[in-house]
mmCIF file of C-alpha atoms and ligand atoms in Angstrom:
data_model
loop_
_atom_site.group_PDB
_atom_site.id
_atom_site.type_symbol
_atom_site.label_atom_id
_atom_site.label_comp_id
_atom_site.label_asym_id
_atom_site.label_seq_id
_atom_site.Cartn_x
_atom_site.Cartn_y
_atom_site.Cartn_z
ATOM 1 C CA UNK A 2 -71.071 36.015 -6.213
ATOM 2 C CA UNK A 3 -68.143 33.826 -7.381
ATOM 3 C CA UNK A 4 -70.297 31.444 -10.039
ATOM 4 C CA UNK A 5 -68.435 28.487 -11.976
ATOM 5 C CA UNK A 6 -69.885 27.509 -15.741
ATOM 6 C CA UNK A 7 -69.296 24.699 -17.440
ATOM 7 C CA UNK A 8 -70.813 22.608 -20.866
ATOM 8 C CA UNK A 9 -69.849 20.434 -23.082
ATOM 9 C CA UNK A 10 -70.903 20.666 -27.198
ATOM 10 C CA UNK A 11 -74.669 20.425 -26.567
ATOM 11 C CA UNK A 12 -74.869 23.326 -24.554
ATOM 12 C CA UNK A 13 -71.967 25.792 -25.577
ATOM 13 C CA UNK A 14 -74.860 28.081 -27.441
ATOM 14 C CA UNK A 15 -76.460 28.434 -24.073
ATOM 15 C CA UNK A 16 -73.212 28.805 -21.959
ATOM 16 C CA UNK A 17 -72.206 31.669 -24.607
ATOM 17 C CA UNK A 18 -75.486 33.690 -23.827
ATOM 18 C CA UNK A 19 -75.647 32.849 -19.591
ATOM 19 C CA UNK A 20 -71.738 33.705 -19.325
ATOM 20 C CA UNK A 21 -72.702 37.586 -20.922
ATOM 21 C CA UNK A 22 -75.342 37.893 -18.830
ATOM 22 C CA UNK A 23 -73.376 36.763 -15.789
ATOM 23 C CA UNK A 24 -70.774 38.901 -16.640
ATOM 24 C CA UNK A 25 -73.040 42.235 -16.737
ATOM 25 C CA UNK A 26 -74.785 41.157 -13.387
ATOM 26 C CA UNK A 27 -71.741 41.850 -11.875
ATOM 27 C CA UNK A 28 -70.843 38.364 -10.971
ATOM 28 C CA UNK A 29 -67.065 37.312 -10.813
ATOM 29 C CA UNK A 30 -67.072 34.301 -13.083
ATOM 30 C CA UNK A 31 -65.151 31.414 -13.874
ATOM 31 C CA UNK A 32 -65.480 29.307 -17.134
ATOM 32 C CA UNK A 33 -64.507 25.786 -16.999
ATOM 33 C CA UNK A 34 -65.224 25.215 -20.633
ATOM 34 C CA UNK A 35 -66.275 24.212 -23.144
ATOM 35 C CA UNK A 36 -63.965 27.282 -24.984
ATOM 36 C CA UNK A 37 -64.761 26.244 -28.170
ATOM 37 C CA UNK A 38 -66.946 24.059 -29.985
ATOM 38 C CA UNK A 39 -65.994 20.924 -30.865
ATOM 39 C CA UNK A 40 -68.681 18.430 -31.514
ATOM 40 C CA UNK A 41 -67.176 15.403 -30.057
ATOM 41 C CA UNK A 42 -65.996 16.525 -26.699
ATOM 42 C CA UNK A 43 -66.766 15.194 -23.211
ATOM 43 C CA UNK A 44 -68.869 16.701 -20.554
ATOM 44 C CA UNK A 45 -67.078 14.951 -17.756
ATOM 45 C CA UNK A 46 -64.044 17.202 -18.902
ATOM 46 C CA UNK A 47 -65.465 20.349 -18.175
ATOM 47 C CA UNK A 48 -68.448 19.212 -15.436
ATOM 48 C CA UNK A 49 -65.822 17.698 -12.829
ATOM 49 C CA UNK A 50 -63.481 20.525 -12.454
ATOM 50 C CA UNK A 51 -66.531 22.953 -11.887
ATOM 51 C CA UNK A 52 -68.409 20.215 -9.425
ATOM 52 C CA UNK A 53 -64.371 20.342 -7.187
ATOM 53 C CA UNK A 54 -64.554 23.773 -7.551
ATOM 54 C CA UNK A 55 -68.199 24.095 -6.201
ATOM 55 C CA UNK A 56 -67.058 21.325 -3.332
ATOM 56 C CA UNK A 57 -63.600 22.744 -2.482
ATOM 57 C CA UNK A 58 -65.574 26.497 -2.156
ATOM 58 C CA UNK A 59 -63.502 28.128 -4.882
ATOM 59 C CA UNK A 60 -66.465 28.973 -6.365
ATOM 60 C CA UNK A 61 -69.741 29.560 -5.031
ATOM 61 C CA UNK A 62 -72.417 27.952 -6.796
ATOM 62 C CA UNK A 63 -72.197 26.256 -10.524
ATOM 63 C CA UNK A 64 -74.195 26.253 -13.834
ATOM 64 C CA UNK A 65 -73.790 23.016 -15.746
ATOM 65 C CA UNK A 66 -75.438 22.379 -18.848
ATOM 66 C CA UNK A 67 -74.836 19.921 -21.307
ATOM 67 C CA UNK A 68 -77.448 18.886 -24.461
ATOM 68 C CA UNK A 69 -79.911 17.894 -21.850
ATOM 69 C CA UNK A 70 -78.802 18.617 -18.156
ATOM 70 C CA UNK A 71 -78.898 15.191 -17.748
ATOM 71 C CA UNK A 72 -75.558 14.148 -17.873
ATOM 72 C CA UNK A 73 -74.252 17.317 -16.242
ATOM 73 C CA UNK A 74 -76.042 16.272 -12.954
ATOM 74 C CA UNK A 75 -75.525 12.886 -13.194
ATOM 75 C CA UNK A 76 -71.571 13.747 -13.604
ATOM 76 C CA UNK A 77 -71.514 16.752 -11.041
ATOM 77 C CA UNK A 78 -73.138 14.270 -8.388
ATOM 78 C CA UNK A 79 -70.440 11.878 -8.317
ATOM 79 C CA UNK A 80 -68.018 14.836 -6.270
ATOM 80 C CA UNK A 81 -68.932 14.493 -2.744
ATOM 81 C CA UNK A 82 -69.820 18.111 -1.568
ATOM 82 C CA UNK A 83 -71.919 18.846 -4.693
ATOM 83 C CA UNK A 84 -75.724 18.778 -4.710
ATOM 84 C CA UNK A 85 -76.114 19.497 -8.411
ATOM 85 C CA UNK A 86 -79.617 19.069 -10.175
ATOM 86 C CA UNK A 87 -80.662 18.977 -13.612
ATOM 87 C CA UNK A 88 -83.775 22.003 -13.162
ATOM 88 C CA UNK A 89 -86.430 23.720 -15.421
ATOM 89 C CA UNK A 90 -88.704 24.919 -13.521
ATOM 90 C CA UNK A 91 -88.782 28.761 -11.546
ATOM 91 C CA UNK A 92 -90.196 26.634 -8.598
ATOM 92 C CA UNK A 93 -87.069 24.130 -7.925
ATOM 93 C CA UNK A 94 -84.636 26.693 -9.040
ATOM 94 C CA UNK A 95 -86.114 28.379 -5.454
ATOM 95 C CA UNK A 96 -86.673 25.573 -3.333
ATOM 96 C CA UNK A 97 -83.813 23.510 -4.538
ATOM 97 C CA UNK A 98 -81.659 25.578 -2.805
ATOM 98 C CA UNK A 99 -83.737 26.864 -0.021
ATOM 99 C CA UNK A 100 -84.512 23.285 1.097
ATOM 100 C CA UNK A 101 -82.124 21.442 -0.312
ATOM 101 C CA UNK A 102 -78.618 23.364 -0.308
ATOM 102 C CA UNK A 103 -78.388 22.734 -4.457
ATOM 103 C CA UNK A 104 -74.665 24.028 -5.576
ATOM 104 C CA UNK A 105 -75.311 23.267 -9.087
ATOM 105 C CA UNK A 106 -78.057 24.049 -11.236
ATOM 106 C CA UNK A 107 -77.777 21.774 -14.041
ATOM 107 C CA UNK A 108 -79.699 23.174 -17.607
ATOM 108 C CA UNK A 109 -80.066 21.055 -21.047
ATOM 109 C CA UNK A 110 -79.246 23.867 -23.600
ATOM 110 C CA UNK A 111 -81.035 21.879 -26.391
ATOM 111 C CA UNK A 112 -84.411 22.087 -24.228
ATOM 112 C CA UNK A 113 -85.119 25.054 -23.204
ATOM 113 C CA UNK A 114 -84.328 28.916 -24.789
ATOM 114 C CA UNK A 115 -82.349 32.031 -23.031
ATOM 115 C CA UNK A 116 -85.084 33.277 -21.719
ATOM 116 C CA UNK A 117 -85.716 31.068 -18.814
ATOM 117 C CA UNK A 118 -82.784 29.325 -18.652
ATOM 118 C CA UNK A 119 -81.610 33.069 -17.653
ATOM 119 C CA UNK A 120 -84.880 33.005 -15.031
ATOM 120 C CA UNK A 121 -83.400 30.003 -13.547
ATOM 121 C CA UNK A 122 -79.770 31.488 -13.243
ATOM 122 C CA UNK A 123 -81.001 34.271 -11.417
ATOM 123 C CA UNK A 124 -83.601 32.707 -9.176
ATOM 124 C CA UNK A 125 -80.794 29.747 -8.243
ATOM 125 C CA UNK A 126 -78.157 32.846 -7.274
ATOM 126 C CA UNK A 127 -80.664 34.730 -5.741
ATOM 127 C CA UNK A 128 -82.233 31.681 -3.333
ATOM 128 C CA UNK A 129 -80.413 30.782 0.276
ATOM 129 C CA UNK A 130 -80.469 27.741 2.584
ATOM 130 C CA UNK A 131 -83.242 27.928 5.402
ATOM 131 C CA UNK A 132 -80.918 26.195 7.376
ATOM 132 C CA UNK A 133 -83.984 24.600 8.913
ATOM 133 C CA UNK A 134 -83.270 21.822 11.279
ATOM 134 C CA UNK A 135 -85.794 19.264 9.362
ATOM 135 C CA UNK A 136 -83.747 20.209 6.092
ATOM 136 C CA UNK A 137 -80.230 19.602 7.585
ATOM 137 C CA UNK A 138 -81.277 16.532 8.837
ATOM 138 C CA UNK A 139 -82.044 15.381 5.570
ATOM 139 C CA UNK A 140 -78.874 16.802 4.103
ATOM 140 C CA UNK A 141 -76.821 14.717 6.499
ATOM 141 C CA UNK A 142 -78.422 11.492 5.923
ATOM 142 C CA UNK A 143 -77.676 12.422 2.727
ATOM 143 C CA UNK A 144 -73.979 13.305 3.003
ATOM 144 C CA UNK A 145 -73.995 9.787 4.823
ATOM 145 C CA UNK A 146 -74.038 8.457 1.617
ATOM 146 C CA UNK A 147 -70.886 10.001 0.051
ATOM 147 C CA UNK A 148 -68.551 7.963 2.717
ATOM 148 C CA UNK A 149 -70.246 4.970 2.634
ATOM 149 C CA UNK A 150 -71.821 4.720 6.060
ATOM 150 C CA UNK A 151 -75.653 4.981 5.080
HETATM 151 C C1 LIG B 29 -74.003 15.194 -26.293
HETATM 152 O O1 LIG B 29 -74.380 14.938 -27.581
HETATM 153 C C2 LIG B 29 -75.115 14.956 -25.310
HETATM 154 O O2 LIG B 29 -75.324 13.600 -25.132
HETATM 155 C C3 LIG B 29 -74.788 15.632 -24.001
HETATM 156 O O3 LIG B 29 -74.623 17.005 -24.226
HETATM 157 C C4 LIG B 29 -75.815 15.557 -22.897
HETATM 158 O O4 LIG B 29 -77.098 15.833 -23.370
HETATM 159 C C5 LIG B 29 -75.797 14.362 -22.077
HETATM 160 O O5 LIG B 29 -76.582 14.226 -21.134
#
């Protein structure tokens, strides 16, 4: 799967060890940064070229992490086309994309270890859209919202 990583400072530790792992899975990856780590950079700069990437379908799916997650999703959902969320729990990695189409799993690399982050990778890859009607119906009410018209 082509699989788009970003992170800012807070989670370069976490990127470092997801990125190898990627990488041996077989997966074609591209890093959006952070390349190094410098403590005062910006998630935003490394978060919004992954979320167009993810919404444009030059990648596939994303991993965003930043010290918490929190404002990697809150960033990543400000692209229309991207239905990122901040998950750490095996459970939403599954149904957030079986139900609800999520293109971006979002990760706080200062709460929680390699372990399950690396659970969540996998199970987010792994998952597909049901495609069910009562779950696209959702999804466009909610795409209404990204032009304006909801
Ligand atoms: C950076 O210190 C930190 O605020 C950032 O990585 C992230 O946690 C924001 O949500």
């Amino acid at each position: 799967m082509r699989v788009g990583i970003a992170t800012d400072h807070g989670g370069f530790a976490l990127k470092q060890e997801i990125l190898t792992r990627l990488k041996k899975a077989g997966h074609q990856i591209t890093d959006f940064g952070a390349k190094e780590l410098k403590s005062d950079d910006d998630y935003p700069d490394f978060v919004v070229p992954l979320a167009r990437s993810v919404a444009s379908g030059t990648v596939d799916r994303g991993i965003a992490i930043c010290g918490s997650g929190v404002g990697a999703a809150v960033c990543a959902n400000k692209i229309p086309g991207t239905r990122a969320c901040l998950i750490h729990d095996h459970f939403s990695a599954r149904q957030g994309v079986e139900d609800d189409d999520m293109n971006i799993l979002c990760m706080g690399g200062r709460t929680i270890g390699p372990e399950v982050a690396w659970d969540l990778v996998e199970t987010f890859l792994e998952s597909v859209f049901s495609g069910a009607d009562r779950h696209r119906r959702r999804l466009n009410k909610v795409a209404l919202l990204e032009g304006g018209k909801a």
